[in-house]
Amino acid sequence: GIPHIAAASDFQHVPIIGILAAWSNAFFLRRDGKGRDTTLQQDLSRIISRSSPAFIEVFIEGKRSRSRAFLKPKTGFLRCLCENIEGSHLVLPSTINYEGLVDQMTLVEETSRVAKRGMGLFRLSQWLRAVILNKVDIGRVYISASPPIIVGAGTLDVRGLGNAIQERQRSRTLVSEYHVEAASSVLGVPSHVIRESMQDLGMIPWPPRGATEPLLAIPSCQNVAWTTFFHFAHIYAPYLAQTHQTWSEWLCPSSSKPKKSESSSVNAVVSILTQHLEAADNEVVTVLKYLAANGFDSPTESHVFQYLSDVKSPAMLLLLALKTKMVNRAGTIPLQNMPRLEDPHLFRRQKVLKNNVPLENFAAWGFQDSYFVLNESSDGAKIVTMKGSRYDISGKQLPNLARFVEEELRITIDLMKAPKTCCDFVSVRRDTFDEGLATGILAVLGNDKDRFSTRAVDRARHGTGHTQQDIFDLRFGNIRSRVPDAVVWPKSILEVEALVSFAVEESLCLIPFGGGTNVTHATHCPPREVDPRPMVSIDMKLMNGILWVNEEDGLVHVEAGITGGELIRRVEKLGFTIGHIPDSYEFSTLGGWIATKASGMKQNKYGNIEDIVKDVTVVGSKGILSTSHRISKTTAGRSSAGLEPKSLALGSEGCFGIITSAVLKISPIPEVKSYQSVLLPSFGVGVEYMRALSKMTMKPASVRLLDNDQFRLGQALKERPSLFGTLREWLAHAISSAGGNFSLNTVVCVTISFEGSAAEVNLQQRLVRDFATVYEGMLAGPSVGKAGYDLTFAIAYLRDFALNYDIIGESFETFVPWSCIKRLVAATKDRVQFEHRHRALPGEPFICSRITQLYDEGVCVYFYFCMQIKGVSNPSVVFSEIEHIAREEILSNGGSLSHHHGLGKVRSSFVSQIYSQAYIDTLTAIKNSIDERNVFGAANGIFGSKMYSSSISEHTNVSGKGPKNAREGGRCGFIAATGTTETA
C-alpha cells in the first residue's frame, strides 16, 4: 500500500500542499527540539490500528542537511515506536542517492542566513513552473536498501538503534562520476586519485551510466561543489578523528574509532581535505581577533559569520569551524518590560487625570492595553500578536514578522531570553526640593498635593521623551540625563501666570511638558554644570478644554494641553475636523504641535500646523503674550500688523514661554473619504510618480511612497491569510512577476488618502489612475491603501517591543528638494551601512524610508533605522553616533535639519550649519530681552547650541554672578558632584 509519510509540521500549514499531503496518508512531526511530540503516539496508534501491516516512511535525521553530509539521527520517532507501540517492527534502512538537488543553491544560501526561508505556496509554484518548463536537471537518483533490522517493543538502546540504522544507510551510499568530478574541482585532487581512494575504502560505485545519458554539468558554484563532495566525504572521517575530532564527528556522526590508512590515495585526499579544514579554522580565528579588537570579546555565532562572508572557504566549513571556536559567549543585560497595570509606581499624573484618559505605557510607546507579544505556535513558528482592540491589527496573528526581522537583521530571536520581569523601579539623582519652594508652588495650586510631585518616577517621565535613548534608559531604570526636580499640573491660565511669576521671583527654571512624545530630548533638563537652578516641569495635560467654537467663521479656541486624539473626537462631534493628524496624535498635545512647528499626514489638504493655527496665547516671564480683539470669539485672521505671538510661538520649543491656548481653523467633515494604492517598479519611478502628483492643483489629502524595504515590512505585518486569501496573493504575485516590470526586491507602494466632495475625490482618483498608467504602475486597491494608514499608528509600538529582543531603533525625518531625493536616500542608507560595518557590529542594519508630505519644491522623507545590540557595549550611545552621522549625510546631500520634529537638544549642535551667526545672535538677543532671567531655560534648538556661551549662561550663573539661589547652589539641595540616587 501507499506508505504513511512522516512529514515536518511545516508542510501542514502550507496552503493546499498541507491538505494534499494529509490526503496522501501523511502525518506530521513536530521537530522543534522542545520535548516529546505528544500527538505522535496517537498518530502511530491510529495508523497501525487501521491497517496491518502498516508502512511508514520516516527520515530519522529529522530535517534536511544543508550540506548533504549525514546529520546526527533523531530518536523521538524510534523511542515512541519502541516504548509505546506493541509488537515487533521491521526497520528497512534506505538511502536515496542524488546527483544534483533541485534546490541545492537555496540550501547553500540558507546556510549563511540565521533565519531559514519558510515554505509557501508561491515558492512551491515557482519550483513546479521550473519543472514544467524543463529547467530542472538533477541528474540521476538511485535508491538502495540495506538488510532490515527487527525491533521489538521495549527496546532500550534507542540511540544505538538510530546509529545502527544510519550506519547501514551510509554503507549504501553510491557515488557517481558527477560526485567524483565535483570533489576533484574543490579539493584540487585528480579525479583518478579520488576514485582509487574510494575503491580502497570499499565505496560502492554508481551503476554505469547509459550510453545516451548526458553527464550532469559540474557545479560552477564552489559551495555547491563542496556539498556534492560531502555526499560521500564521511568515508574519510575516521582518518581525521585523531587530529581533527570535531571535523570527523561532523562528517560522520557516531563514526567509528580513529583509523590510519596504508593507501596513498586515501592519505592524499585526507591531507588536502585537512588543509582546507585548517584554513577555515584560521579564518575564523582571524575574524574573532578582529572583533575582539573592536570591543567584542564574546560575539555570537551569527556576528562572527557575518564578517566571514568575504573569505574563500565554503560557508559549511566556516560554520563548523566557528562552532569549535566559540567560547564564553555573552549578551547584553536583560531589558525590562513595561510595568503591570497594578504596579504601584505608575507616574502620578495618571492619578491626577483619573478617568480623563486611558493609561499610557511607561518605558514604551502607547496605551497600556496595546502592545506586541511574541509566542511560539505548535509548529515552532514565531507568531507576533498585538494585544488590545484599539487598532485594526489588534488581535491578529502575524506569522511573518519575526521571520522578516530575523532575515533582514541576520539574527535569531531567542524566545527564551525574552524579559520576564516588570520594570518596577526607576533610578534618578535624589535631590531634596526646598520646602519653601514646594510650599510656594502648592499655594499657587490651592494646596492640591495631587498636582505636585517630586517622586522619582514622575520626574523620570517628565525629563524624558521617546527617543531610543529615553526608552533605553527608562527600560533599564537608570536615567543618564538630568530630570526635573519637581512636576506641576496647572489647570488654568491664572495658575500658569502665578507659577511663572513665582519662578521669576525664586529663580526657577520651567520646562513645559505636553504629551512627552518628543524625539529630540526637548524635555531633558540642562546639565547642572550649565544651569544649577531647580528645574520644574509644567505638565499641561489638565488644561484640555474647548473655550469656544465659532462655526460661522470656522474657528475653535482650545487649551493647549488637549491631546490630538481628544481634540479630534470633540471637534468631530460638532461636525468638523482640524485635519491635523501627526503619527503621534493620540498622545501629543496642541501645545507640543505649536512648539515644534509640527506637520500632519494630511498636510496636502489642510496644511501644516502654521496654516491651521490662527492665534496663540503664551504666558511669558513678563506676562501674557497674545493678540487682543474687540469682538469676542473670533480672530483677526491674516494681519499685516508686525510680528505676532503666533510667529514667536511656532517652533519655540518651550524657550519663550508656556503656550496655554490657541485658535484653530476647522473644516466641515468631508463628504467622501476613500483610499487607493499603486504599485510601481522601483523607488526611482515612485519618486517621479510622486512628482507628477505634486503638480496637481488639488492634491489628495495624503500621498505616501514606501520604498521596497518598508513595503516588504508592511507585507510582513499581514495576518495569516485564509485559503482564498492565499490563492489571491499567489495570483497577484504571479501576475506582477509575469508583467516583467515588477520584482519583489524592487517594487514600491504608494498609499493615497482622499478627502473632499464627491466631485473632488472622483477627479483626484481619475488622475491617480492616469498617472499610474503613465509610470507603468498597477493599482493595488483601496484596501491596501487603507491598511497602510491604519498600520501607521500600530507600527509605532514595534520599536519598543523590539527592544525586548535586543533590537534598537529610531525614526528621523528631513525635508528634501525634488532634485536631491534619490541621491540623498541612497547616500544616507549607504552611510548607515558603512558605519555599522566599520564598527564591526553584529547582524545587518535595517534602514528603510518613505516619502510622507508633498510640496511644490520637495518632500518630507522619513527614515527608519534599527540594528541588533546583543553584545554591544553602550548600545544606545553607539546607535546615537550612527544616527548623528546619518544626519550629517542628510545635510551634505541637500536635506534639512528637521521637517517637523524640531531640534531640541539632539540636533542643536547642527544649528551653526543652517543659520548664520548674525541670525543666531539676533534670536538670542530677543530671547534675553523677553525672558531676562531665562525662566524658560530648556535650552533647545538655537539656545542649546549657545548653552555654554555668555549670551545665555550669564543668566544661569555658571560663574556665580547669576540670579538669586544659583549662587547658593540652588534650593534643590545640591549635595555633591557625584550625587545620590533615588529609586521609586
PDB file of C-alpha atoms in Angstrom, residues 295-301 303 326-334 417 806 842 868-873:
ATOM      1  CA  GLY A 295      35.340  45.581  21.598  1.00  0.00           C
ATOM      2  CA  PHE A 296      33.523  42.277  21.013  1.00  0.00           C
ATOM      3  CA  ASP A 297      35.214  39.707  23.221  1.00  0.00           C
ATOM      4  CA  SER A 298      32.244  37.323  23.221  1.00  0.00           C
ATOM      5  CA  PRO A 299      30.448  37.692  19.879  1.00  0.00           C
ATOM      6  CA  THR A 300      27.613  35.449  18.811  1.00  0.00           C
ATOM      7  CA  GLU A 301      27.995  32.897  16.027  1.00  0.00           C
ATOM      8  CA  HIS A 303      28.059  38.045  14.398  1.00  0.00           C
ATOM      9  CA  MET A 326      33.084  29.974  20.093  1.00  0.00           C
ATOM     10  CA  VAL A 327      33.625  30.199  23.845  1.00  0.00           C
ATOM     11  CA  ASN A 328      32.349  32.365  26.695  1.00  0.00           C
ATOM     12  CA  ARG A 329      29.556  33.964  24.717  1.00  0.00           C
ATOM     13  CA  ALA A 330      27.832  36.880  26.408  1.00  0.00           C
ATOM     14  CA  GLY A 331      24.936  39.185  25.657  1.00  0.00           C
ATOM     15  CA  THR A 332      23.588  42.463  26.906  1.00  0.00           C
ATOM     16  CA  ILE A 333      21.929  42.943  30.256  1.00  0.00           C
ATOM     17  CA  PRO A 334      18.335  41.674  30.029  1.00  0.00           C
ATOM     18  CA  LYS A 417      15.652  35.280  26.532  1.00  0.00           C
ATOM     19  CA  ASP A 806      17.979  43.285  21.753  1.00  0.00           C
ATOM     20  CA  PRO A 842      26.578  42.243  14.815  1.00  0.00           C
ATOM     21  CA  GLN A 868      20.850  44.353  16.784  1.00  0.00           C
ATOM     22  CA  ILE A 869      22.620  45.303  20.022  1.00  0.00           C
ATOM     23  CA  LYS A 870      23.325  41.917  21.571  1.00  0.00           C
ATOM     24  CA  GLY A 871      26.883  42.004  22.899  1.00  0.00           C
ATOM     25  CA  VAL A 872      27.335  45.711  22.050  1.00  0.00           C
ATOM     26  CA  SER A 873      28.803  47.908  24.785  1.00  0.00           C
TER      27      SER A 873
END
